[in-house]
Amino acid sequence: MIQTLVATLMWALVASLLIFRRKRTDRSITYAALTIAIAMTLNVDDIYTVVDPLLGGTNIATLIADALLMTGLFFLGRGVMKSGEYRPRLVRATVSAPVLLVALLAITASFLFIDRGTTTTTRFMNDLGAQPAAAVYSIINFSYGALVIATMLVLAARQYRHSAGIQRLPAALLSLGSAFGVTLCLAVIVMDIAHAADHLDLMHAIQAAYDPLSVLTFVFLCAGFAVQPAVRRAQHRSRRRHTISFTAQLEPLWLRATHARPGLSQADPLAANREDPEGHLHRVIVEIRDAMIDPRITFAISTDDRDLLERAETHLVGSDSALAETLHVPNVEERGA
């Protein structure tokens, strides 16, 4: 049931990423979600019992699913790393291809030493985890997962500290998901050691936390990655609205400037309709500034107009503080739309 829920969450994330992130050049997150979704689907009992017999019935599907999960975590870590400017050497090394390759070779080698019998089992570690080779196999798998997810936690927490407002929401969700993920990996490692050492009471005590930790990890991680495009769209719409509003407020001043100093605007009166809002606001600001510094004409502006012009310039270069400090901006709809 838990595996089915997790697989469903991952496929829902894949769908949302394909819809909302289709124009992004870096597709690491999409590749990660797709790979992990396939891995989680293979772990669904009904699907596993169909797929594994086709591969010989010796639980090869477990190795394939775990290898896909590790590969998905690799892409996930790289996607989170690329989303920010903080990329220290240790972080780059953790989510590097050589580390992934070594981890994949290690789990494959240890998997070959496991006495898997000739029967498919959907309880691989429960049935075979007492074998040292199986414990080593799982420990390598979840140690790699803990390493990558811990790196994501560091990056997401740093992004949260350096964000403000709604921008903090994706980072907060990713931080929570990563924290639960690291806890999950550590719990599994302790379970593996306890199983191999025949401390079954300890293993069963920790096992009770496995399903809740799995659900919490994937719910928060999926939510974090799904919310990111929505937050970007909301920010884009808000910025566009403020851009149009600044242009509307500057229009009387701009008309005075272009009347005092005829330029491109009068030469091409339809130019404003062909420009995007930010390009148009940029031209408005430039032409007002040109009129202010042109020694051939007299063009004086009030203190309020100068303040408005400076706030529009600050907004144009992308300062979020401009919006917080702006006086009430009228809700002006884009004309000509």
XYZ file of C-alpha atoms in Angstrom:
337
model
C 0.000 0.000 0.000
C 2.788 2.434 0.946
C 4.773 1.623 -2.192
C 1.678 2.204 -4.326
C 1.089 5.581 -2.643
C 4.718 6.628 -3.123
C 4.706 5.524 -6.769
C 1.486 7.482 -7.356
C 3.009 10.588 -5.792
C 6.080 10.288 -7.994
C 4.075 9.878 -11.208
C 1.951 12.888 -10.222
C 5.178 14.852 -9.768
C 6.419 13.692 -13.176
C 3.190 14.906 -14.785
C 3.366 18.296 -13.076
C 7.017 18.766 -14.044
C 6.344 17.868 -17.669
C 3.565 20.472 -17.745
C 5.141 23.317 -15.805
C 8.882 22.837 -16.422
C 8.791 21.870 -20.096
C 10.529 25.084 -21.196
C 13.449 24.827 -18.764
C 16.798 23.885 -20.305
C 17.964 21.912 -17.266
C 15.832 18.793 -16.884
C 17.672 17.163 -13.974
C 14.610 17.318 -11.699
C 12.364 15.838 -14.383
C 14.838 13.020 -15.077
C 15.088 12.393 -11.329
C 11.328 12.241 -10.840
C 10.870 9.909 -13.822
C 13.654 7.553 -12.726
C 12.477 7.415 -9.109
C 8.870 6.912 -10.266
C 9.935 3.843 -12.278
C 11.938 2.533 -9.310
C 9.003 2.972 -6.934
C 6.646 1.348 -9.438
C 8.898 -1.715 -9.639
C 8.660 -1.986 -5.845
C 4.868 -2.292 -5.914
C 4.214 -5.933 -5.017
C 1.766 -6.700 -7.829
C 4.143 -5.272 -10.434
C 7.259 -6.791 -8.856
C 5.770 -10.305 -8.937
C 5.155 -9.903 -12.675
C 8.463 -8.291 -13.639
C 10.931 -10.330 -11.576
C 9.947 -13.768 -12.973
C 10.592 -12.373 -16.451
C 14.167 -11.659 -15.297
C 14.747 -15.128 -13.891
C 12.880 -15.031 -10.600
C 15.966 -14.346 -8.474
C 15.033 -10.805 -7.377
C 17.060 -9.094 -10.079
C 14.211 -6.568 -10.174
C 15.312 -5.437 -6.688
C 18.777 -4.557 -7.975
C 17.305 -2.739 -10.976
C 14.858 -0.762 -8.809
C 17.560 0.201 -6.314
C 19.966 1.210 -9.086
C 17.238 3.373 -10.631
C 16.507 4.933 -7.231
C 20.182 5.802 -6.734
C 20.363 7.260 -10.237
C 17.224 9.279 -9.566
C 18.719 10.649 -6.352
C 21.828 11.589 -8.323
C 19.765 13.673 -10.761
C 17.754 15.088 -7.863
C 20.878 16.255 -6.068
C 22.288 17.807 -9.229
C 19.002 19.571 -9.909
C 18.913 21.109 -6.438
C 22.571 22.102 -6.741
C 22.027 23.800 -10.102
C 19.059 25.768 -8.778
C 21.346 27.969 -6.663
C 24.754 29.573 -6.790
C 26.106 27.754 -3.711
C 28.172 24.880 -5.131
C 31.115 24.085 -2.848
C 33.555 21.383 -3.857
C 32.163 18.855 -1.368
C 28.636 19.296 -2.733
C 29.837 18.885 -6.330
C 31.766 15.759 -5.349
C 28.774 14.231 -3.567
C 26.486 14.504 -6.598
C 29.179 13.650 -9.135
C 28.969 10.847 -11.680
C 32.097 9.008 -10.339
C 30.551 8.709 -6.853
C 27.326 7.355 -8.365
C 29.266 4.882 -10.513
C 31.258 3.599 -7.525
C 28.048 3.188 -5.500
C 26.328 1.303 -8.342
C 29.305 -1.016 -8.790
C 29.425 -1.614 -5.032
C 25.748 -2.613 -4.715
C 26.021 -4.825 -7.811
C 29.072 -6.635 -6.419
C 27.478 -7.148 -2.995
C 24.194 -8.252 -4.615
C 25.999 -11.070 -6.411
C 27.168 -12.504 -3.068
C 23.626 -12.748 -1.684
C 22.118 -16.231 -1.635
C 18.839 -15.247 -3.275
C 17.490 -18.716 -3.953
C 15.285 -19.322 -6.964
C 12.031 -17.746 -5.800
C 10.800 -14.180 -6.165
C 10.132 -12.463 -2.854
C 8.515 -9.077 -2.264
C 10.117 -8.990 1.206
C 13.720 -8.998 0.053
C 15.468 -7.571 3.135
C 13.051 -9.200 5.592
C 13.716 -12.621 4.086
C 17.404 -12.247 3.215
C 18.622 -9.384 5.412
C 20.279 -11.715 7.939
C 22.982 -12.431 5.356
C 26.015 -10.137 5.746
C 26.101 -9.601 1.965
C 22.474 -8.434 1.983
C 23.178 -6.077 4.878
C 26.177 -4.640 3.042
C 24.079 -4.258 -0.100
C 21.359 -2.295 1.692
C 23.810 -0.233 3.757
C 25.664 0.900 0.623
C 22.373 1.744 -1.059
C 20.991 3.809 1.809
C 24.357 5.359 2.689
C 24.496 6.810 -0.815
C 20.901 7.986 -0.403
C 21.665 9.577 2.968
C 24.725 11.332 1.518
C 22.851 12.840 -1.430
C 19.746 13.748 0.555
C 21.871 15.343 3.287
C 23.483 17.454 0.567
C 20.015 18.464 -0.636
C 19.112 19.376 2.944
C 22.122 21.682 3.210
C 21.327 23.357 -0.118
C 17.588 23.697 0.611
C 18.204 25.085 4.105
C 20.638 27.644 2.710
C 18.153 28.613 0.016
C 15.498 29.071 2.714
C 17.754 31.391 4.720
C 18.505 33.513 1.657
C 14.889 33.732 0.448
C 11.936 35.782 1.563
C 8.160 35.592 1.381
C 6.624 32.958 -0.823
C 10.063 32.044 -2.184
C 10.688 30.262 1.108
C 7.858 27.769 0.612
C 9.594 25.362 -1.833
C 12.830 25.504 0.166
C 10.954 24.816 3.412
C 9.158 21.806 1.905
C 12.398 20.452 0.425
C 14.193 20.944 3.741
C 11.510 18.992 5.601
C 11.460 16.246 2.977
C 15.239 15.979 3.036
C 15.314 15.845 6.836
C 12.795 13.005 6.842
C 14.741 11.314 4.043
C 18.020 11.373 5.946
C 16.228 10.011 9.022
C 14.710 7.253 6.890
C 18.076 6.239 5.447
C 19.730 6.180 8.879
C 16.848 4.113 10.275
C 17.225 1.541 7.502
C 20.984 1.326 8.049
C 20.442 0.645 11.766
C 17.801 -1.961 10.857
C 20.248 -3.672 8.498
C 22.937 -3.846 11.153
C 20.461 -5.092 13.775
C 19.132 -7.766 11.398
C 22.590 -9.035 10.490
C 23.587 -9.050 14.180
C 20.379 -10.945 15.102
C 19.011 -8.097 17.232
C 15.514 -8.592 15.890
C 13.754 -6.702 18.686
C 15.678 -3.534 17.774
C 15.001 -4.108 14.083
C 11.246 -4.488 14.613
C 11.130 -1.459 16.909
C 12.699 0.759 14.234
C 10.734 -0.905 11.433
C 7.536 0.671 12.753
C 8.856 4.077 11.700
C 9.757 3.003 8.152
C 6.388 3.524 6.469
C 5.606 6.927 8.082
C 9.102 8.198 7.272
C 8.784 6.997 3.668
C 5.461 8.773 3.187
C 6.644 11.994 4.841
C 9.840 12.019 2.783
C 8.137 11.657 -0.570
C 5.158 13.887 0.275
C 7.336 16.836 1.258
C 9.901 16.340 -1.520
C 7.204 16.004 -4.185
C 5.371 19.030 -2.793
C 8.578 21.072 -2.773
C 9.430 20.317 -6.381
C 5.820 20.684 -7.555
C 5.404 24.058 -5.819
C 8.539 25.579 -7.360
C 7.021 26.228 -10.824
C 3.834 27.593 -9.252
C 5.839 30.019 -7.115
C 7.851 31.172 -10.129
C 4.658 31.756 -12.113
C 3.112 33.721 -9.248
C 6.248 35.848 -8.943
C 6.312 36.431 -12.678
C 2.680 37.580 -12.699
C 3.263 39.825 -9.678
C 6.354 41.369 -11.248
C 4.531 41.947 -14.538
C 1.649 43.641 -12.710
C 4.022 45.946 -10.836
C 5.905 46.710 -14.052
C 2.705 47.775 -15.785
C 1.689 49.834 -12.748
C 5.041 51.650 -12.602
C 4.744 52.428 -16.311
C 1.260 53.830 -15.813
C 2.403 56.041 -12.938
C 5.366 57.325 -14.961
C 3.341 57.983 -18.094
C 2.511 61.672 -17.368
C 6.157 62.358 -16.579
C 7.249 60.439 -19.678
C 4.866 62.399 -21.908
C 6.310 65.644 -20.574
C 9.831 64.340 -21.178
C 9.167 63.245 -24.762
C 7.393 66.520 -25.490
C 10.358 68.511 -24.164
C 12.881 66.247 -25.889
C 11.380 64.436 -28.903
C 13.012 61.067 -29.458
C 12.276 57.518 -30.489
C 8.861 57.462 -28.858
C 7.507 60.210 -31.098
C 9.328 58.834 -34.108
C 7.569 55.513 -33.608
C 4.322 55.992 -31.625
C 3.397 52.291 -32.002
C 6.626 51.082 -30.382
C 5.046 50.745 -26.941
C 2.505 48.236 -28.236
C 5.260 46.017 -29.651
C 7.411 45.976 -26.516
C 7.106 43.675 -23.546
C 6.171 45.495 -20.291
C 9.720 45.497 -18.905
C 11.211 46.662 -22.197
C 8.655 49.454 -22.364
C 9.320 50.521 -18.752
C 13.049 50.530 -19.484
C 12.521 52.850 -22.466
C 10.278 55.130 -20.400
C 12.932 55.452 -17.690
C 15.746 56.016 -20.190
C 13.870 58.769 -22.025
C 12.956 60.507 -18.769
C 16.575 60.337 -17.635
C 17.772 61.636 -21.013
C 15.461 64.631 -20.699
C 16.720 65.302 -17.175
C 20.394 65.438 -18.208
C 20.024 67.102 -21.616
C 21.624 70.590 -21.231
C 19.718 71.902 -24.242
C 16.358 71.804 -22.484
C 14.892 72.619 -19.080
C 13.166 69.637 -17.597
C 12.624 69.660 -13.824
C 10.781 67.001 -11.852
C 9.389 67.003 -8.344
C 10.789 65.062 -5.395
C 7.870 62.631 -5.571
C 8.478 62.023 -9.272
C 12.174 61.454 -8.639
C 11.364 58.970 -5.872
C 8.924 57.152 -8.149
C 11.526 57.016 -10.916
C 14.143 55.570 -8.571
C 11.738 52.931 -7.275
C 10.836 51.955 -10.850
C 14.548 51.599 -11.647
C 15.089 49.465 -8.562
C 12.157 47.270 -9.548
C 13.487 46.913 -13.075
C 16.844 45.534 -11.923
C 14.981 42.888 -9.926
C 15.182 44.086 -6.341
C 12.427 42.495 -4.282
C 12.762 45.264 -1.709
C 11.380 47.701 -4.255
C 7.977 46.076 -4.005
C 7.986 46.103 -0.231
C 8.921 49.784 -0.070
C 6.647 50.960 -2.851
C 3.742 53.208 -1.962
C 0.326 51.938 -2.956
C 0.420 50.965 -6.619
C -2.908 51.212 -8.431
C -4.188 48.057 -10.098
C -3.662 49.063 -13.706
C -4.515 46.476 -16.322
C -2.228 46.104 -19.297
C -3.548 48.128 -22.174
C -3.661 46.776 -25.641
C -3.829 43.171 -24.383
